[in-house]
Amino acid sequence: MRTSSSLLYVAWALALLTSSSSLVSADVVEYTFEVGNVTVTRLCNERVIAAVNGSLPGPTINVQEGDTLVVHAVNKSPYNLTLHWHGIFQLMSQWADGPEYVTQCPILPGGKYTYRFNVTAQEGTLWWHAHSSFLRAWVYGALIIRPRLGHSYPFSTPYQEVPIVLGEWWDSNVMEVEEEAVQFGGAPNISDAYTINGLPGPLYNCSQNQTFQVEVQQGETYLLRIINAALNEHLFFKIARHTFTVVAVDATYTNPYHTDIIVVAPGQTVDALLTANQTVGSFFMAATPYQTRTATPDAPLPDTTTTGIVVYNGSTSTTPLMPTLPAHNDTQTANNFYLNITGLEGGPHWVPVPEVVDEHMFITVGLGLDSCNLPNDTCRGPNNFRLSASMNNESFVLPVGRGFSMLDAFYQNATNGVYTRDFPDEPPFVFDYTDSSLNISLGFAPRSTKVKTLKFNSTVQIVFQNTAILSAENHPMHIHGFNFHILAQGTGNYNASRDESKFNLKDPQIRNTVAVPFAGWAVIRFQANNPGVWLVHCHIDDHLTWGLSMAFEVENGPTPETTLPPPPADLPTQC
């Protein structure tokens, strides 16, 4: 008898076969991305940033499901560069995933590399961004996947589609912000503004004429493609006097969910229908941070709001209406949003939940401390220690200077000195993970480069458990190379005997990034049908820098079609 895991693999293979038989409707879509310095003016000041083709955000990529996407990346910036196509599966194009030192070495200044991959069995909104340190604050953009020719959305065709890319802006050089934080071991300086499509909006200084505006026709319905490209902040998003119908998250369709507020964690996307059903006028759209931890002198929090304007055709209003925004620590509103979204069972590219689990993992995620290596213990973290982060008490270190990327080491069977295969399935000991009064010594974790090895096509279930050793907060956990079902989420310590009854095995939402709740947990399940090395990390950039990461090493399958292909000839090799 075949297991449900085997049946799922057959279904996946048939889906690929069906896709390949329809390639008459597929195209090769080609872009050239030149990353170079450009001077922009924000918040009253001119700043030199690195940007793609001179724009912030960078170009919006438009493809249809089934297309092959080719992006020629030319690095004319002074920084090392890689690009990540956030949420793309990269089936048989693993070398194109992008995280530096994981699937490739960096593209050095003056260098170039061509990313080539197929966009299969996905529709909706994804995005692309630099995966080299804090460069993501400048180098990012939307990646929109529409149904292939002859196919349609599982909802009425909108009048117009509008990308809404939410970002953060520093009134300084973000690369220097990161360098200072790494040098002194403290939290990076907070951003000075949030942005909508690169613009701060009129609530900030010198930004009255730097406001994103969308013109709508009364009575028409618009598809907003909302992306949180911010480095460090979860965001609430509202439009005054309007409501939304969520129809997709992370490029997977959902059952329609009606709401007046959207919550989007760093790395996540939300597709929402907006009907222009108000009287002719103008209305602010606003994004403001959802913050679960408490500000401290060592780690302050940004507390501002970016706005754009929705203006109706024919409006003469000069004063847009402002939405009522929740408190920044309104966890209940955030949890309600996340818990009420379900997947569109049987919709386009729907994948049922695997029933048989081969690998069970319980992974604690949280912030901690490391020893200070500066003279006189002058680090800027709590108690003059260095800030750190870990998963299962292992603080991840990228294999910089070890000669191979992790994927190349896997391909060449040369992992010695690059990474080890002993990432633990559970933390070293059990404690009250959500107790913020615990001894701070629990927050110290060894630095390592460890992976968990998975058999090809095995089914993995992970409990992500938030810890409050240093600071309890919401962690957006992103897995490269895979989507996963979110079976349940909750607060407190996960308890299988109590919480398994909450699992949604029928129509859970499918995502590539899960917001693990403040002082809580999330359970996900996925099938490891993609060979290679895949990064798992918190999509808050300073947490990634501090070590809140690990990786899966998925073994090759039994056929050439399930085996990691050779690297491209132009793949950068200087690690």
XYZ file of C-alpha atoms in Angstrom:
575
model
C 0.000 0.000 0.000
C 1.336 3.427 -0.889
C 1.504 5.967 1.918
C -0.193 9.346 1.667
C 3.302 10.800 1.280
C 3.818 8.705 -1.864
C 0.422 9.701 -3.208
C 1.270 13.343 -2.692
C 4.495 12.925 -4.621
C 2.617 11.271 -7.483
C 0.129 14.147 -7.473
C 2.994 16.635 -7.545
C 4.677 14.788 -10.428
C 1.404 14.668 -12.376
C 0.967 18.389 -11.796
C 4.402 19.005 -13.278
C 3.592 16.735 -16.209
C 0.352 18.609 -16.808
C 2.260 21.880 -16.634
C 4.852 20.662 -19.127
C 2.117 19.575 -21.546
C 0.816 23.142 -21.482
C 4.105 24.820 -22.232
C 2.636 26.175 -25.452
C 1.242 28.939 -23.225
C 4.525 29.475 -21.342
C 7.118 32.127 -22.160
C 10.671 32.984 -21.255
C 10.467 36.298 -19.390
C 13.766 38.151 -19.188
C 14.979 41.090 -17.073
C 18.311 42.783 -16.497
C 18.881 44.049 -12.948
C 21.755 46.503 -12.606
C 22.431 47.120 -8.924
C 24.307 50.356 -8.423
C 24.518 53.475 -6.328
C 21.897 56.164 -6.810
C 21.146 59.360 -4.901
C 17.611 59.740 -3.551
C 15.971 62.352 -1.350
C 13.920 61.273 1.663
C 13.061 62.988 4.950
C 14.711 66.266 3.867
C 18.080 64.654 3.063
C 19.903 63.235 0.071
C 21.177 59.704 0.579
C 23.253 57.393 -1.605
C 21.703 53.929 -1.744
C 22.180 50.793 -3.820
C 19.133 50.161 -5.990
C 18.071 48.062 -8.963
C 17.894 50.027 -12.218
C 17.875 53.251 -10.224
C 14.495 52.715 -8.556
C 13.157 52.079 -5.043
C 11.446 49.634 -4.907
C 13.044 47.915 -7.853
C 11.181 46.711 -10.953
C 8.008 44.672 -10.573
C 8.448 41.276 -12.210
C 5.364 40.040 -14.074
C 5.080 36.397 -15.160
C 2.411 33.801 -15.804
C 2.368 30.440 -14.065
C 4.519 28.081 -16.115
C 6.853 30.770 -17.449
C 10.627 30.605 -17.204
C 12.084 33.675 -15.541
C 15.582 34.855 -16.434
C 17.167 37.711 -14.478
C 20.631 38.967 -15.383
C 22.045 40.414 -12.154
C 24.869 42.911 -12.706
C 26.533 44.143 -9.520
C 27.728 47.712 -10.009
C 27.394 48.456 -6.294
C 30.289 48.497 -3.795
C 28.703 45.630 -1.831
C 28.581 41.866 -2.132
C 25.203 40.871 -3.552
C 22.844 37.944 -3.957
C 19.162 37.944 -4.923
C 16.467 35.718 -3.445
C 13.123 35.002 -5.111
C 11.096 34.791 -1.942
C 8.630 31.894 -2.045
C 9.675 30.408 -5.400
C 10.095 26.632 -5.034
C 13.209 26.412 -7.248
C 12.437 22.817 -8.244
C 15.499 21.695 -10.229
C 16.886 25.252 -10.118
C 18.188 25.157 -6.556
C 21.297 27.172 -7.451
C 19.061 30.180 -8.169
C 17.561 30.470 -4.664
C 20.065 33.121 -3.670
C 20.946 33.325 0.062
C 24.658 34.078 0.274
C 26.921 31.272 1.484
C 23.931 28.886 1.480
C 23.044 28.288 -2.171
C 25.706 30.471 -3.740
C 28.729 32.623 -3.067
C 28.138 36.368 -3.297
C 28.240 38.269 -6.569
C 31.253 40.493 -5.909
C 31.334 44.172 -6.921
C 31.828 44.255 -10.671
C 30.525 40.704 -11.059
C 27.356 39.270 -12.566
C 25.219 36.142 -12.475
C 22.126 35.017 -14.383
C 19.284 33.565 -12.321
C 17.108 31.200 -14.351
C 14.149 29.242 -12.997
C 10.677 28.026 -13.817
C 7.610 29.407 -12.026
C 5.411 26.329 -11.628
C 2.320 25.500 -9.537
C 2.190 28.949 -7.939
C -0.050 31.958 -8.521
C -0.335 35.231 -6.674
C 2.045 37.687 -5.090
C 5.629 36.939 -4.132
C 8.637 39.244 -4.097
C 12.368 39.384 -4.611
C 15.077 40.919 -2.443
C 18.774 40.989 -1.742
C 19.885 38.228 0.603
C 23.149 39.836 1.650
C 23.127 41.500 5.069
C 20.979 44.673 5.329
C 21.100 45.335 1.576
C 17.463 44.154 1.502
C 16.420 47.591 2.804
C 17.245 49.006 -0.638
C 17.132 46.073 -3.049
C 13.632 44.596 -3.292
C 10.514 44.493 -5.455
C 7.304 42.641 -6.295
C 7.105 39.340 -8.189
C 3.586 38.803 -9.548
C 2.467 35.440 -10.925
C -0.774 35.446 -12.886
C -2.654 32.369 -14.146
C -1.392 30.946 -17.413
C -3.272 31.686 -20.628
C -6.750 30.155 -20.590
C -6.936 30.006 -16.769
C -8.520 32.522 -14.409
C -8.536 33.632 -10.806
C -10.873 31.742 -8.451
C -12.649 35.069 -7.872
C -14.115 37.741 -10.128
C -11.515 39.480 -12.269
C -10.629 42.794 -10.614
C -10.869 46.106 -12.420
C -7.197 46.791 -11.703
C -4.287 45.330 -9.729
C -2.167 47.499 -7.436
C 1.124 46.370 -5.823
C 1.528 47.781 -2.304
C 5.123 47.218 -1.196
C 5.700 48.200 2.438
C 9.260 49.019 3.439
C 11.498 50.725 5.985
C 13.768 53.718 5.477
C 16.882 54.707 7.391
C 18.069 58.300 7.130
C 21.581 56.888 6.972
C 23.555 54.153 5.227
C 21.911 50.843 6.232
C 25.091 48.902 5.581
C 26.869 51.074 8.118
C 23.932 50.603 10.514
C 24.455 46.853 10.343
C 28.248 47.125 10.622
C 27.933 49.204 13.798
C 25.448 46.752 15.325
C 27.702 43.776 14.542
C 30.795 45.548 15.844
C 29.287 46.562 19.181
C 26.826 43.705 19.659
C 23.737 45.825 20.195
C 20.482 46.281 18.338
C 20.785 48.218 15.079
C 19.573 51.793 15.000
C 15.841 51.830 14.339
C 14.468 52.998 11.007
C 13.344 56.593 10.578
C 10.256 55.905 8.481
C 8.075 53.260 6.923
C 7.259 53.515 3.247
C 4.563 52.551 0.746
C 6.095 51.805 -2.645
C 9.252 53.587 -1.522
C 7.514 56.779 -0.337
C 7.082 57.829 3.333
C 3.912 59.906 3.041
C 2.881 63.257 4.523
C 3.121 62.374 8.234
C 6.920 62.583 7.924
C 9.051 65.693 7.449
C 9.553 66.907 3.873
C 7.340 64.101 2.546
C 4.147 65.876 1.465
C 5.142 65.368 -2.164
C 6.512 61.878 -1.532
C 3.216 60.078 -1.101
C 1.960 57.047 -2.988
C -1.450 57.673 -4.495
C -3.845 55.350 -6.283
C -6.856 56.644 -8.207
C -9.976 54.487 -8.101
C -13.292 54.454 -9.906
C -16.344 54.378 -7.659
C -18.017 50.969 -7.734
C -15.022 49.066 -9.111
C -13.048 46.328 -7.318
C -9.251 46.371 -7.089
C -6.787 43.630 -6.199
C -4.196 44.952 -3.757
C -1.002 42.893 -3.751
C 0.431 43.730 -0.336
C 4.052 42.834 0.476
C 5.879 43.432 3.744
C 9.425 44.144 2.608
C 10.357 45.835 5.910
C 13.541 44.555 7.487
C 12.368 44.281 11.056
C 8.726 45.171 11.613
C 5.350 43.475 11.390
C 2.763 45.924 10.076
C -0.933 46.680 10.420
C -2.504 47.989 7.179
C -5.834 49.816 6.898
C -7.702 52.114 4.522
C -10.149 54.608 6.034
C -13.822 53.507 5.753
C -13.007 50.538 3.507
C -12.884 46.789 4.022
C -10.933 44.002 2.353
C -11.569 40.471 1.172
C -8.402 38.409 1.513
C -8.149 35.929 -1.393
C -4.525 34.761 -1.210
C -1.474 34.740 1.053
C 2.109 33.994 0.022
C 0.942 33.130 -3.528
C -1.579 30.516 -2.398
C -5.336 31.002 -2.660
C -7.529 31.262 0.433
C -11.194 31.082 1.206
C -12.503 34.670 1.055
C -11.924 36.373 4.397
C -13.584 39.722 5.088
C -11.754 42.168 7.340
C -11.132 45.863 7.856
C -7.485 45.340 8.775
C -4.587 43.349 7.353
C -1.604 42.119 9.345
C 1.529 41.220 7.420
C 4.799 39.986 8.884
C 8.205 40.638 7.288
C 8.435 38.368 4.243
C 4.703 37.713 3.956
C 2.289 38.790 1.215
C -1.484 39.243 1.209
C -3.751 39.570 -1.840
C -6.909 41.474 -0.916
C -9.868 42.740 -2.923
C -10.893 46.334 -2.252
C -14.208 47.665 -3.556
C -14.409 51.431 -3.996
C -17.878 51.647 -2.435
C -17.653 54.917 -0.530
C -18.794 58.377 -1.506
C -16.422 60.182 -3.819
C -13.547 61.494 -1.742
C -10.006 60.709 -0.622
C -8.903 58.256 2.060
C -5.577 57.497 3.683
C -4.142 54.003 3.509
C -1.848 53.559 6.491
C 0.736 51.070 7.727
C 1.943 51.136 11.318
C 4.037 48.637 13.297
C 2.669 45.702 15.251
C 5.184 45.408 18.075
C 5.057 42.720 20.709
C 8.232 43.296 22.639
C 8.826 46.172 25.028
C 11.168 48.975 24.045
C 14.378 49.199 26.094
C 17.375 51.549 25.966
C 19.322 48.658 24.405
C 16.614 47.909 21.808
C 14.239 50.812 21.078
C 11.244 50.443 18.772
C 10.224 52.641 15.836
C 6.752 54.059 16.335
C 5.592 55.937 13.250
C 3.022 55.554 10.472
C 3.390 55.669 6.712
C 0.450 56.747 4.580
C -0.651 56.700 0.970
C -3.860 58.041 -0.515
C -6.803 56.338 -2.190
C -8.553 59.043 -4.203
C -11.790 58.561 -6.117
C -12.097 59.845 -9.655
C -13.776 63.238 -9.509
C -12.833 63.911 -5.887
C -12.127 67.502 -4.871
C -11.153 66.593 -1.312
C -7.829 67.993 -0.140
C -7.915 66.379 3.299
C -7.999 62.549 3.186
C -9.776 60.711 5.996
C -7.486 58.817 8.379
C -8.293 55.243 9.478
C -8.466 54.340 13.138
C -5.396 52.197 13.781
C -4.977 49.590 16.522
C -2.541 49.963 19.385
C 0.944 48.885 18.386
C 0.828 45.953 20.820
C -2.671 44.755 19.851
C -1.835 41.049 19.760
C -5.494 40.052 19.794
C -6.152 41.827 16.484
C -3.052 40.255 14.945
C -3.945 36.767 16.168
C -7.540 37.111 14.944
C -6.304 37.914 11.459
C -3.883 35.001 11.280
C -6.267 32.465 12.811
C -9.210 33.255 10.532
C -7.483 32.569 7.213
C -8.033 29.156 5.626
C -6.798 27.653 2.389
C -8.939 27.279 -0.732
C -9.333 23.506 -0.684
C -9.508 22.201 -4.250
C -8.544 25.569 -5.749
C -5.741 26.102 -8.263
C -2.520 24.393 -7.144
C -4.098 23.204 -3.899
C -1.999 20.603 -2.061
C -3.749 18.493 0.609
C -2.160 18.078 4.015
C 0.179 15.044 4.147
C -1.326 12.567 6.622
C 1.695 10.456 7.567
C 4.507 12.328 9.357
C 8.041 10.935 9.066
C 9.957 13.577 11.040
C 8.736 15.395 14.153
C 10.680 18.463 15.291
C 10.151 20.835 18.214
C 12.160 24.016 17.629
C 12.482 26.856 20.107
C 13.105 30.282 18.583
C 14.143 33.355 20.478
C 16.620 36.034 21.404
C 19.540 35.623 23.755
C 23.024 36.815 24.584
C 26.625 36.067 23.697
C 29.847 36.955 25.430
C 31.364 40.333 24.639
C 34.699 40.260 22.847
C 35.367 43.993 23.156
C 37.801 45.617 25.600
C 36.307 46.279 29.045
C 33.069 44.467 28.072
C 31.713 47.495 26.247
C 29.122 45.685 24.127
C 25.779 47.438 23.756
C 23.476 44.531 24.525
C 21.803 43.981 27.915
C 24.283 43.907 30.800
C 27.074 44.740 28.326
C 26.730 41.400 26.574
C 26.378 40.902 22.838
C 22.876 40.268 21.467
C 22.348 36.839 19.959
C 19.547 34.527 18.820
C 19.126 30.794 18.461
C 16.998 27.833 17.412
C 17.091 24.862 19.800
C 19.995 26.536 21.582
C 22.137 26.693 18.425
C 23.112 30.128 17.100
C 23.642 29.801 13.352
C 26.782 31.093 11.624
C 27.025 31.451 7.844
C 30.043 29.526 6.475
C 31.923 32.636 5.381
C 35.474 31.979 4.193
C 35.122 28.184 4.126
C 35.586 27.841 0.375
C 32.135 26.478 -0.500
C 28.548 27.532 -0.272
C 26.525 24.966 1.664
C 24.784 23.794 -1.509
C 28.088 23.369 -3.336
C 29.479 21.412 -0.387
C 26.399 19.170 -0.549
C 26.754 18.717 -4.319
C 30.454 17.861 -4.092
C 30.091 15.790 -0.920
C 32.619 18.109 0.702
C 30.760 19.215 3.807
C 33.682 18.851 6.239
C 34.477 22.291 7.597
C 31.402 23.832 5.950
C 28.528 22.450 8.024
C 27.602 19.524 10.262
C 24.522 17.294 10.161
C 23.587 17.401 13.842
C 20.967 20.095 14.265
C 18.842 18.800 17.166
C 15.194 17.776 16.782
C 14.348 19.415 20.109
C 15.909 21.825 22.614
C 18.481 20.427 25.064
C 16.081 20.715 28.012
C 12.478 21.622 28.761
C 11.472 24.775 30.646
C 8.648 27.307 30.745
C 9.433 28.851 27.363
C 7.150 31.880 27.789
C 8.319 32.907 31.267
C 10.124 36.243 30.949
C 11.548 36.016 34.488
C 13.830 33.071 33.705
C 17.540 33.157 34.464
C 19.222 35.063 31.642
C 21.935 32.378 31.474
C 19.455 30.266 29.476
C 19.913 32.721 26.632
C 23.526 31.792 25.882
C 23.874 29.404 22.925
C 26.907 28.004 21.078
C 27.590 29.313 17.585
C 27.428 26.636 14.892
C 26.559 25.822 11.273
C 24.253 22.850 11.637
C 21.678 21.264 9.335
C 18.949 18.685 9.732
C 19.154 15.976 7.058
C 15.838 14.855 5.557
C 15.085 11.871 3.353
C 13.742 12.871 -0.037
C 9.938 13.030 -0.041
C 9.681 12.642 3.740
C 6.979 14.597 5.556
C 8.140 16.940 8.292
C 6.095 18.447 11.116
C 7.605 21.300 13.112
C 6.402 22.958 16.279
C 7.952 26.431 16.402
C 7.899 27.514 20.046
C 8.609 31.116 20.925
C 10.762 31.780 23.977
C 10.806 34.796 26.280
C 14.274 34.371 27.769
C 15.334 37.836 26.677
C 12.285 39.278 24.943
C 9.055 37.651 23.798
C 8.041 38.734 20.319
C 6.461 37.518 17.108
C 8.988 35.727 14.871
C 8.259 35.375 11.116
C 9.855 32.030 10.247
C 10.587 31.527 6.533
C 11.558 28.226 4.886
C 13.313 28.431 1.535
C 12.333 25.981 -1.192
C 8.972 24.927 0.252
C 5.461 25.961 1.095
C 3.972 24.492 4.247
C 0.565 24.015 5.828
C -0.017 25.947 9.051
C -1.976 23.426 11.104
C -2.476 25.518 14.242
C -1.215 28.502 16.208
C -1.625 29.429 19.842
C -0.249 31.221 22.865
C 1.676 29.827 25.806
C 3.665 26.592 25.767
C 2.696 24.034 23.145
C 1.094 20.928 24.625
C 0.478 18.099 22.171
C -2.202 16.381 24.261
C -4.185 19.614 24.315
C -3.266 21.370 21.085
C -3.337 18.586 18.484
C -7.125 18.742 18.666
C -6.852 22.238 17.170
C -5.106 21.039 13.990
C -6.824 21.999 10.752
C -6.086 19.071 8.440
C -8.793 19.966 5.907
C -8.162 23.482 4.609
C -5.293 25.149 6.486
C -3.597 28.168 4.996
C -0.458 27.444 3.007
C 2.462 29.851 3.362
C 6.223 30.166 3.057
C 6.511 32.430 6.134
C 4.661 31.864 9.412
C 4.327 34.508 12.106
C 5.009 32.501 15.264
C 2.806 34.278 17.820
C 4.063 36.445 20.629
C 4.761 34.154 23.595
C 3.241 31.281 21.645
C 3.706 28.572 19.035
C 2.846 27.476 15.499
C 2.708 23.998 13.973
C 3.578 23.506 10.305
C 3.853 20.476 8.024
C 5.519 20.084 4.620
C 6.877 17.467 2.246
C 10.624 17.487 1.575
C 10.358 16.890 -2.192
C 13.077 19.354 -3.199
C 16.705 18.134 -2.888
C 19.408 20.537 -1.774
C 20.224 22.805 1.161
C 17.461 25.163 2.249
C 17.776 27.978 4.760
C 15.230 28.290 7.574
C 15.332 31.628 9.355
C 13.531 34.458 11.046
C 12.759 37.108 8.429
C 13.670 39.923 10.799
C 17.108 40.855 9.533
C 18.862 41.590 12.817
C 17.619 38.229 14.135
C 19.113 36.513 11.074
C 22.374 38.369 11.730
C 22.294 37.225 15.360
C 21.850 33.548 14.420
C 18.118 32.739 14.385
C 18.563 30.247 11.548
C 19.250 26.649 10.605
C 19.063 24.685 7.349
C 17.548 21.536 5.923
C 19.706 19.222 3.837
C 17.242 17.281 1.669
C 18.785 14.179 0.143
C 18.556 13.443 -3.557
C 15.652 11.396 -4.843
C 15.803 8.150 -6.828
C 15.636 9.617 -10.354
C 17.540 12.243 -12.367
C 14.464 14.480 -12.092
C 14.747 14.401 -8.295
C 18.525 14.878 -8.074
C 20.316 18.187 -7.612
C 21.517 19.316 -11.055
C 25.054 20.600 -11.704
C 25.732 24.277 -10.942
C 25.497 26.845 -13.747
C 28.786 27.741 -15.388
C 28.607 31.388 -14.256
C 27.780 30.640 -10.611
C 29.984 32.789 -8.310
C 32.471 30.571 -6.486
C 34.382 32.937 -4.186
C 33.125 32.119 -0.677
